[in-house]
Amino acid sequence: MTQRIVYDDVANEYLQVENGVDGFLNSPLVSFDDAILPMVKHIENLDIAVHRAKQNWNKTSSRLNADECQAIYLYTIEMQTDSVYTIINRYLRANDTFPARPWFPYMKLLYTALEKLPSHVGSVWRGVNRDIRVNYKRGAIISWWAFTSCTAKLAVIKDFLADKGKSTIFMIECLNGKNISKYSSISREDEILLQPGIKLEVVDNALDLSGLRIVHLREIATKSRAMTAHKQTSSKTAAVSTDKHKIQKEIANQCSSNKAAVPKAIRTFSQANENDYNRLKSLLFYGLDTERTKTSCPHCSTKIDLSPEYKEGTQLVCHSCKKTFIELTCVHCNELNSWKHPHRREGEVRTCWNCKKQFQYLNCPHCTAPYIWKRANYVQGQKVSCWNCRKQYQHLNCPNCSHANFSTAADYTEGQKIGCAACKKPFQHINCPHCTKENFWKNADRVVGVKTPCFHCGKSFQVVNCPHCQKPNHWRQLDYKQGLTVTCCNCRKKFQHINCPHCLTAAYFSNTDNEQSRLFACRSCQHRLHHVICPDCNSQNFLQSTSLLGLAFVTCAHCSSSFLNTF
């Protein structure tokens, strides 16, 4: 049996009934591929585990779809470093929502899959390699906020306990356990999973069985906070997992009391088109009416007709006063916000005038569906997976003209030079590794590898793009030196980099064969020079002499010390 059933971290379980991380239940339900995207950078070799899940999931299941089966299978895979179940349960137990946010889509998919399985009623067992009975007072009501693995066989628990005299065993009378053996990576074992937010009563904490300390818990049938939140969002969950007509029917039912609010295409389902469908999903998830036909100018109050192609967040021009403005519906309170200043850019953090909460908003370049960040945590350049068409894209606002540039192939990498689609001017962009804020170079004149202070937090960093995978490598501690062989943090391949002292053009050596002191020529200005690092002060020295051969003394240009070097 997997060691999930004897996991010491349960000793740190947050036991308060009215608290816990259940925000993931309000996340939109997405596919397995979209759910794991935010997790990739947090788990080493996650791609290997994902490949296993996609190859070995239970294809005979009649209860769960492929995404749900793969989510459970991935949860049960043991990995060399932290496994998926280890990390998500650590966040759930810590009662800290902020660091758990990247995991919300996967947690929601896993939770939804488990809800579809039949409930196991009976006694299950779980062990901890510590005596924690003092935390479980007789008669107390507690909640466990993680996914809790148990077994129906006490003998299995005993095999995994390190010191039976100092360990604790939980005997749990559960009402809603989920047997995941048919969907697990270890199918021969009967693993029972308890959902987050389960409410338990401590029946007894002084039981003893052949030297084993046993705490008797009984599940309370009352709905937990997590279950309540699930019921409140059940209509959204159902709409995501069903077809377009069911989504339309859901909206039609919600609007049945006011037929004027129901789009014509909804009342006649056969005439529904793709634009209506996108609008329905926007209404269902965010309460946005993306099909308004009229608005008022915030400058002169003139009524303005909106074209069918209009998208919220794009600039409008009043035909009367000729002034520009932008409108956007707040995702927190559904109030319409107007900005008189046309310089507001797509994807920018916006503050609602009514509720004072911040949010960010982008329209998908593929299908125009809105993507909204309620917590205003979107950073330009990151990959976004559209909830509607499932396609990925990236977005950058030009620092010269503020035009929104989209990479529909999602192949943009930080630091590369790009030309604005509107003003044609080149620029570069890097996200600060300290504060994650965007830094732009209007003239695309960023020098690779040099110490760069962030325009927002003021902290310095260094960035070099790998010549193999083009991904950026960041140095927060400013300890990168030109010419040194480094290993890319993404593809793990080695490379070297040198900036020409004449034109500052970056030279890359992907095969790491540019040994120090070797003569090399700049590909831009064609200057030939040697590059040497001083052994005393660790500074860069560039020697323009092309006649240096064998042993020669070099005087450092920084500390003035002399050292012997081989050319």
mmCIF file of C-alpha atoms in Angstrom, residues 180-522:
data_model
loop_
_atom_site.group_PDB
_atom_site.id
_atom_site.type_symbol
_atom_site.label_atom_id
_atom_site.label_comp_id
_atom_site.label_asym_id
_atom_site.label_seq_id
_atom_site.Cartn_x
_atom_site.Cartn_y
_atom_site.Cartn_z
ATOM 1 C CA ILE A 180 -10.169 4.931 -6.177
ATOM 2 C CA SER A 181 -8.553 1.503 -6.668
ATOM 3 C CA LYS A 182 -9.913 1.203 -10.239
ATOM 4 C CA TYR A 183 -8.364 4.548 -11.172
ATOM 5 C CA SER A 184 -5.113 4.364 -9.188
ATOM 6 C CA SER A 185 -1.551 3.753 -10.375
ATOM 7 C CA ILE A 186 -1.537 0.938 -7.770
ATOM 8 C CA SER A 187 -4.809 -0.751 -8.712
ATOM 9 C CA ARG A 188 -4.348 -3.821 -6.526
ATOM 10 C CA GLU A 189 -4.777 -1.799 -3.333
ATOM 11 C CA ASP A 190 -8.090 -0.609 -1.924
ATOM 12 C CA GLU A 191 -7.371 3.056 -1.274
ATOM 13 C CA ILE A 192 -10.264 5.076 0.142
ATOM 14 C CA LEU A 193 -10.001 8.837 -0.359
ATOM 15 C CA LEU A 194 -11.774 11.329 1.905
ATOM 16 C CA GLN A 195 -12.673 14.699 0.383
ATOM 17 C CA PRO A 196 -11.377 18.071 1.685
ATOM 18 C CA GLY A 197 -13.611 19.693 4.288
ATOM 19 C CA ILE A 198 -14.803 16.446 5.868
ATOM 20 C CA LYS A 199 -16.256 17.136 9.338
ATOM 21 C CA LEU A 200 -15.447 14.563 12.034
ATOM 22 C CA GLU A 201 -16.424 13.935 15.643
ATOM 23 C CA VAL A 202 -13.818 12.532 18.036
ATOM 24 C CA VAL A 203 -15.586 9.542 19.608
ATOM 25 C CA ASP A 204 -12.610 8.309 21.665
ATOM 26 C CA ASN A 205 -8.868 8.982 21.856
ATOM 27 C CA ALA A 206 -7.793 6.408 24.451
ATOM 28 C CA LEU A 207 -8.310 3.119 22.647
ATOM 29 C CA ASP A 208 -5.479 0.594 22.755
ATOM 30 C CA LEU A 209 -5.104 -2.490 20.575
ATOM 31 C CA SER A 210 -2.017 -4.642 21.150
ATOM 32 C CA GLY A 211 0.086 -1.568 21.934
ATOM 33 C CA LEU A 212 -1.381 0.530 19.098
ATOM 34 C CA ARG A 213 -2.795 3.962 20.015
ATOM 35 C CA ILE A 214 -6.134 4.423 18.251
ATOM 36 C CA VAL A 215 -8.252 7.562 17.802
ATOM 37 C CA HIS A 216 -11.867 6.818 16.884
ATOM 38 C CA LEU A 217 -13.465 9.385 14.530
ATOM 39 C CA ARG A 218 -16.966 9.480 13.074
ATOM 40 C CA GLU A 219 -17.945 11.475 9.980
ATOM 41 C CA ILE A 220 -20.779 13.929 10.575
ATOM 42 C CA ALA A 221 -23.457 13.819 7.907
ATOM 43 C CA THR A 222 -23.971 17.607 7.963
ATOM 44 C CA LYS A 223 -22.679 19.264 4.812
ATOM 45 C CA SER A 224 -19.170 20.630 5.232
ATOM 46 C CA ARG A 225 -18.123 24.064 4.027
ATOM 47 C CA ALA A 226 -16.437 22.501 1.020
ATOM 48 C CA MET A 227 -19.566 20.557 0.097
ATOM 49 C CA THR A 228 -21.693 23.700 0.464
ATOM 50 C CA ALA A 229 -19.401 25.644 -1.831
ATOM 51 C CA HIS A 230 -19.574 22.798 -4.319
ATOM 52 C CA LYS A 231 -23.368 22.895 -4.358
ATOM 53 C CA GLN A 232 -23.348 26.677 -4.865
ATOM 54 C CA THR A 233 -21.237 26.294 -8.000
ATOM 55 C CA SER A 234 -22.803 23.083 -9.284
ATOM 56 C CA SER A 235 -24.605 24.846 -12.144
ATOM 57 C CA LYS A 236 -21.289 26.248 -13.402
ATOM 58 C CA THR A 237 -19.589 22.879 -13.153
ATOM 59 C CA ALA A 238 -22.371 21.135 -15.023
ATOM 60 C CA ALA A 239 -22.294 23.721 -17.778
ATOM 61 C CA VAL A 240 -18.576 23.315 -18.397
ATOM 62 C CA SER A 241 -18.733 19.546 -18.710
ATOM 63 C CA THR A 242 -21.730 19.409 -21.031
ATOM 64 C CA ASP A 243 -22.401 20.428 -24.604
ATOM 65 C CA LYS A 244 -23.377 23.809 -25.996
ATOM 66 C CA HIS A 245 -27.132 23.181 -25.968
ATOM 67 C CA LYS A 246 -27.119 22.285 -22.273
ATOM 68 C CA ILE A 247 -25.224 25.487 -21.515
ATOM 69 C CA GLN A 248 -27.791 27.454 -23.485
ATOM 70 C CA LYS A 249 -30.603 25.697 -21.642
ATOM 71 C CA GLU A 250 -29.003 26.544 -18.299
ATOM 72 C CA ILE A 251 -28.934 30.241 -19.148
ATOM 73 C CA ALA A 252 -32.463 30.089 -20.532
ATOM 74 C CA ASN A 253 -33.699 28.609 -17.244
ATOM 75 C CA GLN A 254 -31.940 31.328 -15.266
ATOM 76 C CA CYS A 255 -33.523 34.024 -17.447
ATOM 77 C CA SER A 256 -36.995 32.432 -17.734
ATOM 78 C CA SER A 257 -38.559 35.029 -15.454
ATOM 79 C CA ASN A 258 -37.500 37.805 -17.830
ATOM 80 C CA LYS A 259 -37.817 36.762 -21.453
ATOM 81 C CA ALA A 260 -36.561 40.108 -22.656
ATOM 82 C CA ALA A 261 -33.202 39.239 -21.143
ATOM 83 C CA VAL A 262 -32.991 35.975 -23.077
ATOM 84 C CA PRO A 263 -31.214 36.303 -26.442
ATOM 85 C CA LYS A 264 -33.326 35.284 -29.415
ATOM 86 C CA ALA A 265 -30.842 32.566 -30.293
ATOM 87 C CA ILE A 266 -31.418 30.958 -26.888
ATOM 88 C CA ARG A 267 -35.186 30.713 -27.298
ATOM 89 C CA THR A 268 -34.660 28.922 -30.627
ATOM 90 C CA PHE A 269 -31.811 26.533 -29.878
ATOM 91 C CA SER A 270 -31.485 25.352 -33.454
ATOM 92 C CA GLN A 271 -30.489 28.861 -34.543
ATOM 93 C CA ALA A 272 -27.767 29.294 -31.919
ATOM 94 C CA ASN A 273 -24.395 30.206 -33.368
ATOM 95 C CA GLU A 274 -20.850 30.316 -32.039
ATOM 96 C CA ASN A 275 -21.062 33.983 -30.989
ATOM 97 C CA ASP A 276 -24.157 33.277 -28.887
ATOM 98 C CA TYR A 277 -22.370 30.332 -27.296
ATOM 99 C CA ASN A 278 -19.378 32.480 -26.295
ATOM 100 C CA ARG A 279 -21.712 35.053 -24.821
ATOM 101 C CA LEU A 280 -23.579 32.378 -22.860
ATOM 102 C CA LYS A 281 -20.398 31.078 -21.293
ATOM 103 C CA SER A 282 -19.380 34.642 -20.423
ATOM 104 C CA LEU A 283 -22.726 35.191 -18.718
ATOM 105 C CA LEU A 284 -22.590 31.861 -16.938
ATOM 106 C CA PHE A 285 -19.111 32.287 -15.503
ATOM 107 C CA TYR A 286 -18.653 36.012 -15.091
ATOM 108 C CA GLY A 287 -22.046 37.682 -15.360
ATOM 109 C CA LEU A 288 -20.815 39.729 -18.338
ATOM 110 C CA ASP A 289 -23.224 40.919 -20.998
ATOM 111 C CA THR A 290 -20.938 40.931 -24.018
ATOM 112 C CA GLU A 291 -23.795 41.746 -26.380
ATOM 113 C CA ARG A 292 -24.865 45.217 -25.243
ATOM 114 C CA THR A 293 -26.157 47.278 -28.155
ATOM 115 C CA LYS A 294 -25.995 50.788 -26.654
ATOM 116 C CA THR A 295 -23.902 52.780 -24.221
ATOM 117 C CA SER A 296 -23.402 56.384 -23.113
ATOM 118 C CA CYS A 297 -20.321 58.527 -23.561
ATOM 119 C CA PRO A 298 -18.835 59.375 -20.114
ATOM 120 C CA HIS A 299 -17.676 62.762 -21.489
ATOM 121 C CA CYS A 300 -20.892 64.199 -22.973
ATOM 122 C CA SER A 301 -23.554 61.547 -22.133
ATOM 123 C CA THR A 302 -24.413 61.016 -25.811
ATOM 124 C CA LYS A 303 -26.052 57.668 -26.605
ATOM 125 C CA ILE A 304 -23.811 55.471 -28.762
ATOM 126 C CA ASP A 305 -24.760 52.392 -30.776
ATOM 127 C CA LEU A 306 -22.338 49.491 -30.361
ATOM 128 C CA SER A 307 -21.378 47.426 -33.386
ATOM 129 C CA PRO A 308 -21.820 43.610 -33.321
ATOM 130 C CA GLU A 309 -18.015 43.269 -33.383
ATOM 131 C CA TYR A 310 -17.544 45.383 -30.255
ATOM 132 C CA LYS A 311 -15.613 43.757 -27.397
ATOM 133 C CA GLU A 312 -15.553 45.105 -23.858
ATOM 134 C CA GLY A 313 -12.200 46.622 -23.023
ATOM 135 C CA THR A 314 -11.578 48.005 -26.511
ATOM 136 C CA GLN A 315 -11.435 51.743 -27.164
ATOM 137 C CA LEU A 316 -14.626 53.598 -28.150
ATOM 138 C CA VAL A 317 -14.900 56.996 -29.885
ATOM 139 C CA CYS A 318 -17.897 59.219 -29.270
ATOM 140 C CA HIS A 319 -19.391 60.459 -32.575
ATOM 141 C CA SER A 320 -20.496 63.675 -30.881
ATOM 142 C CA CYS A 321 -17.557 64.974 -28.817
ATOM 143 C CA LYS A 322 -14.941 62.856 -30.635
ATOM 144 C CA LYS A 323 -13.392 61.833 -27.316
ATOM 145 C CA THR A 324 -12.297 58.294 -26.563
ATOM 146 C CA PHE A 325 -13.100 56.040 -23.617
ATOM 147 C CA ILE A 326 -13.089 52.405 -22.486
ATOM 148 C CA GLU A 327 -15.809 50.365 -20.762
ATOM 149 C CA LEU A 328 -15.495 47.164 -18.776
ATOM 150 C CA THR A 329 -17.800 45.223 -16.451
ATOM 151 C CA CYS A 330 -16.391 44.496 -12.987
ATOM 152 C CA VAL A 331 -16.219 40.736 -12.374
ATOM 153 C CA HIS A 332 -16.744 41.227 -8.637
ATOM 154 C CA CYS A 333 -19.905 43.379 -8.515
ATOM 155 C CA ASN A 334 -21.019 43.369 -12.210
ATOM 156 C CA GLU A 335 -21.050 47.183 -12.372
ATOM 157 C CA LEU A 336 -20.083 48.796 -15.680
ATOM 158 C CA ASN A 337 -16.899 50.874 -15.419
ATOM 159 C CA SER A 338 -15.947 53.669 -17.829
ATOM 160 C CA TRP A 339 -12.473 55.139 -18.223
ATOM 161 C CA LYS A 340 -12.221 58.510 -19.923
ATOM 162 C CA HIS A 341 -8.509 58.173 -20.545
ATOM 163 C CA PRO A 342 -7.752 56.207 -23.735
ATOM 164 C CA HIS A 343 -4.278 55.206 -22.613
ATOM 165 C CA ARG A 344 -5.620 52.315 -20.553
ATOM 166 C CA ARG A 345 -4.239 49.142 -22.110
ATOM 167 C CA GLU A 346 -5.539 45.614 -22.580
ATOM 168 C CA GLY A 347 -4.623 43.291 -19.733
ATOM 169 C CA GLU A 348 -3.884 46.197 -17.407
ATOM 170 C CA VAL A 349 -4.879 46.061 -13.725
ATOM 171 C CA ARG A 350 -8.178 47.889 -13.306
ATOM 172 C CA THR A 351 -9.950 49.074 -10.150
ATOM 173 C CA CYS A 352 -13.742 49.075 -10.014
ATOM 174 C CA TRP A 353 -15.214 52.458 -9.070
ATOM 175 C CA ASN A 354 -18.028 50.728 -7.169
ATOM 176 C CA CYS A 355 -16.494 47.906 -5.103
ATOM 177 C CA LYS A 356 -12.867 49.169 -5.303
ATOM 178 C CA LYS A 357 -11.623 45.672 -6.134
ATOM 179 C CA GLN A 358 -9.004 45.046 -8.796
ATOM 180 C CA PHE A 359 -9.125 42.685 -11.760
ATOM 181 C CA GLN A 360 -7.613 42.082 -15.197
ATOM 182 C CA TYR A 361 -9.270 41.212 -18.481
ATOM 183 C CA LEU A 362 -8.173 39.839 -21.873
ATOM 184 C CA ASN A 363 -10.054 38.758 -24.971
ATOM 185 C CA CYS A 364 -8.825 35.572 -26.631
ATOM 186 C CA PRO A 365 -7.355 36.387 -30.088
ATOM 187 C CA HIS A 366 -8.713 33.083 -31.411
ATOM 188 C CA CYS A 367 -12.377 33.179 -30.362
ATOM 189 C CA THR A 368 -12.716 36.577 -28.540
ATOM 190 C CA ALA A 369 -13.886 34.846 -25.331
ATOM 191 C CA PRO A 370 -13.019 36.900 -22.228
ATOM 192 C CA TYR A 371 -10.427 35.641 -19.775
ATOM 193 C CA ILE A 372 -10.598 37.311 -16.381
ATOM 194 C CA TRP A 373 -8.204 37.393 -13.446
ATOM 195 C CA LYS A 374 -10.285 38.303 -10.417
ATOM 196 C CA ARG A 375 -7.190 38.651 -8.247
ATOM 197 C CA ALA A 376 -5.329 40.785 -10.805
ATOM 198 C CA ASN A 377 -2.390 38.374 -10.894
ATOM 199 C CA TYR A 378 -1.894 38.246 -14.670
ATOM 200 C CA VAL A 379 1.598 39.061 -15.967
ATOM 201 C CA GLN A 380 2.194 39.997 -19.591
ATOM 202 C CA GLY A 381 4.037 37.391 -21.620
ATOM 203 C CA GLN A 382 2.701 34.376 -19.727
ATOM 204 C CA LYS A 383 0.860 31.657 -21.635
ATOM 205 C CA VAL A 384 -2.921 31.809 -21.342
ATOM 206 C CA SER A 385 -5.139 28.829 -22.156
ATOM 207 C CA CYS A 386 -8.586 29.980 -23.310
ATOM 208 C CA TRP A 387 -11.399 28.298 -21.373
ATOM 209 C CA ASN A 388 -13.608 28.362 -24.463
ATOM 210 C CA CYS A 389 -11.561 27.256 -27.491
ATOM 211 C CA ARG A 390 -8.767 25.649 -25.386
ATOM 212 C CA LYS A 391 -6.129 27.357 -27.542
ATOM 213 C CA GLN A 392 -3.105 29.039 -26.007
ATOM 214 C CA TYR A 393 -1.850 32.555 -26.622
ATOM 215 C CA GLN A 394 0.449 35.234 -25.196
ATOM 216 C CA HIS A 395 -0.011 38.975 -24.995
ATOM 217 C CA LEU A 396 2.261 42.036 -24.759
ATOM 218 C CA ASN A 397 1.376 45.716 -24.901
ATOM 219 C CA CYS A 398 3.820 47.725 -27.001
ATOM 220 C CA PRO A 399 5.664 50.252 -24.751
ATOM 221 C CA ASN A 400 5.810 52.710 -27.658
ATOM 222 C CA CYS A 401 2.172 52.890 -28.813
ATOM 223 C CA SER A 402 0.313 50.692 -26.240
ATOM 224 C CA HIS A 403 -1.017 48.425 -28.996
ATOM 225 C CA ALA A 404 -1.870 44.895 -27.805
ATOM 226 C CA ASN A 405 0.328 42.333 -29.557
ATOM 227 C CA PHE A 406 -0.772 38.689 -29.431
ATOM 228 C CA SER A 407 1.239 35.557 -30.125
ATOM 229 C CA THR A 408 -1.484 33.160 -31.253
ATOM 230 C CA ALA A 409 1.036 30.320 -31.489
ATOM 231 C CA ALA A 410 2.141 30.944 -27.871
ATOM 232 C CA ASP A 411 5.786 30.718 -28.957
ATOM 233 C CA TYR A 412 7.034 33.991 -27.496
ATOM 234 C CA THR A 413 9.922 33.835 -25.013
ATOM 235 C CA GLU A 414 11.009 36.592 -22.640
ATOM 236 C CA GLY A 415 13.877 38.734 -23.821
ATOM 237 C CA GLN A 416 13.506 38.207 -27.555
ATOM 238 C CA LYS A 417 13.191 41.237 -29.840
ATOM 239 C CA ILE A 418 9.740 41.670 -31.353
ATOM 240 C CA GLY A 419 8.235 44.294 -33.626
ATOM 241 C CA CYS A 420 4.919 45.917 -32.766
ATOM 242 C CA ALA A 421 2.180 45.009 -35.240
ATOM 243 C CA ALA A 422 0.902 48.607 -35.197
ATOM 244 C CA CYS A 423 3.850 51.024 -34.990
ATOM 245 C CA LYS A 424 6.437 48.531 -36.296
ATOM 246 C CA LYS A 425 8.921 49.629 -33.629
ATOM 247 C CA PRO A 426 10.997 46.906 -31.931
ATOM 248 C CA PHE A 427 10.929 46.324 -28.176
ATOM 249 C CA GLN A 428 11.914 43.774 -25.550
ATOM 250 C CA HIS A 429 10.278 42.559 -22.378
ATOM 251 C CA ILE A 430 11.426 40.744 -19.212
ATOM 252 C CA ASN A 431 9.428 39.906 -16.086
ATOM 253 C CA CYS A 432 11.348 40.730 -12.909
ATOM 254 C CA PRO A 433 12.159 37.512 -10.986
ATOM 255 C CA HIS A 434 11.743 39.413 -7.699
ATOM 256 C CA CYS A 435 8.331 41.091 -8.087
ATOM 257 C CA THR A 436 7.135 39.480 -11.388
ATOM 258 C CA LYS A 437 6.368 42.956 -12.814
ATOM 259 C CA GLU A 438 6.937 43.694 -16.507
ATOM 260 C CA ASN A 439 10.061 45.525 -17.663
ATOM 261 C CA PHE A 440 10.131 46.912 -21.215
ATOM 262 C CA TRP A 441 12.909 48.270 -23.428
ATOM 263 C CA LYS A 442 11.320 50.568 -26.025
ATOM 264 C CA ASN A 443 14.248 50.400 -28.432
ATOM 265 C CA ALA A 444 14.999 46.711 -27.915
ATOM 266 C CA ASP A 445 18.432 47.717 -26.613
ATOM 267 C CA ARG A 446 18.648 45.401 -23.601
ATOM 268 C CA VAL A 447 22.174 44.092 -23.057
ATOM 269 C CA VAL A 448 22.163 40.360 -22.361
ATOM 270 C CA GLY A 449 23.483 39.191 -18.993
ATOM 271 C CA VAL A 450 24.193 42.612 -17.450
ATOM 272 C CA LYS A 451 22.858 43.640 -14.046
ATOM 273 C CA THR A 452 19.462 45.244 -14.631
ATOM 274 C CA PRO A 453 17.441 47.107 -11.967
ATOM 275 C CA CYS A 454 13.707 46.433 -12.090
ATOM 276 C CA PHE A 455 11.674 49.485 -13.109
ATOM 277 C CA HIS A 456 9.155 48.672 -10.358
ATOM 278 C CA CYS A 457 10.816 47.182 -7.256
ATOM 279 C CA GLY A 458 14.328 48.518 -7.930
ATOM 280 C CA LYS A 459 15.995 45.160 -7.301
ATOM 281 C CA SER A 460 18.612 44.054 -9.809
ATOM 282 C CA PHE A 461 18.754 40.789 -11.723
ATOM 283 C CA GLN A 462 20.474 39.170 -14.700
ATOM 284 C CA VAL A 463 18.836 37.340 -17.601
ATOM 285 C CA VAL A 464 20.336 35.212 -20.388
ATOM 286 C CA ASN A 465 18.261 33.239 -22.892
ATOM 287 C CA CYS A 466 19.435 29.684 -23.515
ATOM 288 C CA PRO A 467 20.599 29.208 -27.152
ATOM 289 C CA HIS A 468 19.148 25.669 -27.114
ATOM 290 C CA CYS A 469 15.543 26.192 -25.933
ATOM 291 C CA GLN A 470 15.384 30.036 -26.041
ATOM 292 C CA LYS A 471 13.959 30.079 -22.494
ATOM 293 C CA PRO A 472 15.193 32.798 -20.087
ATOM 294 C CA ASN A 473 17.542 32.014 -17.202
ATOM 295 C CA HIS A 474 17.373 34.432 -14.265
ATOM 296 C CA TRP A 475 20.030 35.231 -11.650
ATOM 297 C CA ARG A 476 18.540 37.006 -8.647
ATOM 298 C CA GLN A 477 21.816 37.027 -6.710
ATOM 299 C CA LEU A 478 23.720 38.782 -9.539
ATOM 300 C CA ASP A 479 26.356 36.035 -9.582
ATOM 301 C CA TYR A 480 26.382 35.363 -13.325
ATOM 302 C CA LYS A 481 29.688 35.964 -15.155
ATOM 303 C CA GLN A 482 30.133 36.127 -18.905
ATOM 304 C CA GLY A 483 32.104 33.288 -20.405
ATOM 305 C CA LEU A 484 31.348 30.798 -17.656
ATOM 306 C CA THR A 485 29.687 27.527 -18.623
ATOM 307 C CA VAL A 486 26.139 27.458 -17.239
ATOM 308 C CA THR A 487 23.355 24.868 -17.291
ATOM 309 C CA CYS A 488 19.950 26.007 -18.530
ATOM 310 C CA CYS A 489 17.306 25.726 -15.796
ATOM 311 C CA ASN A 490 14.744 24.617 -18.399
ATOM 312 C CA CYS A 491 16.358 22.175 -20.867
ATOM 313 C CA ARG A 492 19.385 21.359 -18.633
ATOM 314 C CA LYS A 493 21.803 21.832 -21.553
ATOM 315 C CA LYS A 494 25.043 23.760 -21.129
ATOM 316 C CA PHE A 495 26.083 26.944 -22.918
ATOM 317 C CA GLN A 496 28.319 30.024 -22.723
ATOM 318 C CA HIS A 497 27.670 33.667 -23.507
ATOM 319 C CA ILE A 498 29.864 36.747 -24.109
ATOM 320 C CA ASN A 499 28.938 40.344 -24.999
ATOM 321 C CA CYS A 500 31.220 42.083 -27.494
ATOM 322 C CA PRO A 501 32.793 45.117 -25.699
ATOM 323 C CA HIS A 502 32.544 47.190 -28.903
ATOM 324 C CA CYS A 503 28.910 46.761 -29.991
ATOM 325 C CA LEU A 504 27.456 44.805 -27.011
ATOM 326 C CA THR A 505 26.149 42.097 -29.340
ATOM 327 C CA ALA A 506 25.682 38.792 -27.517
ATOM 328 C CA ALA A 507 27.693 35.801 -28.709
ATOM 329 C CA TYR A 508 26.462 32.340 -27.684
ATOM 330 C CA PHE A 509 28.361 29.057 -27.627
ATOM 331 C CA SER A 510 25.840 26.244 -27.412
ATOM 332 C CA ASN A 511 28.492 23.505 -27.476
ATOM 333 C CA THR A 512 30.432 25.202 -24.624
ATOM 334 C CA ASP A 513 33.684 24.936 -26.565
ATOM 335 C CA ASN A 514 34.661 28.593 -26.154
ATOM 336 C CA GLU A 515 37.382 28.081 -23.589
ATOM 337 C CA GLN A 516 38.732 31.179 -21.884
ATOM 338 C CA SER A 517 41.415 33.087 -23.802
ATOM 339 C CA ARG A 518 40.422 31.589 -27.159
ATOM 340 C CA LEU A 519 40.287 34.172 -29.954
ATOM 341 C CA PHE A 520 36.762 34.815 -31.222
ATOM 342 C CA ALA A 521 35.180 37.243 -33.684
ATOM 343 C CA CYS A 522 32.021 39.269 -33.037
#
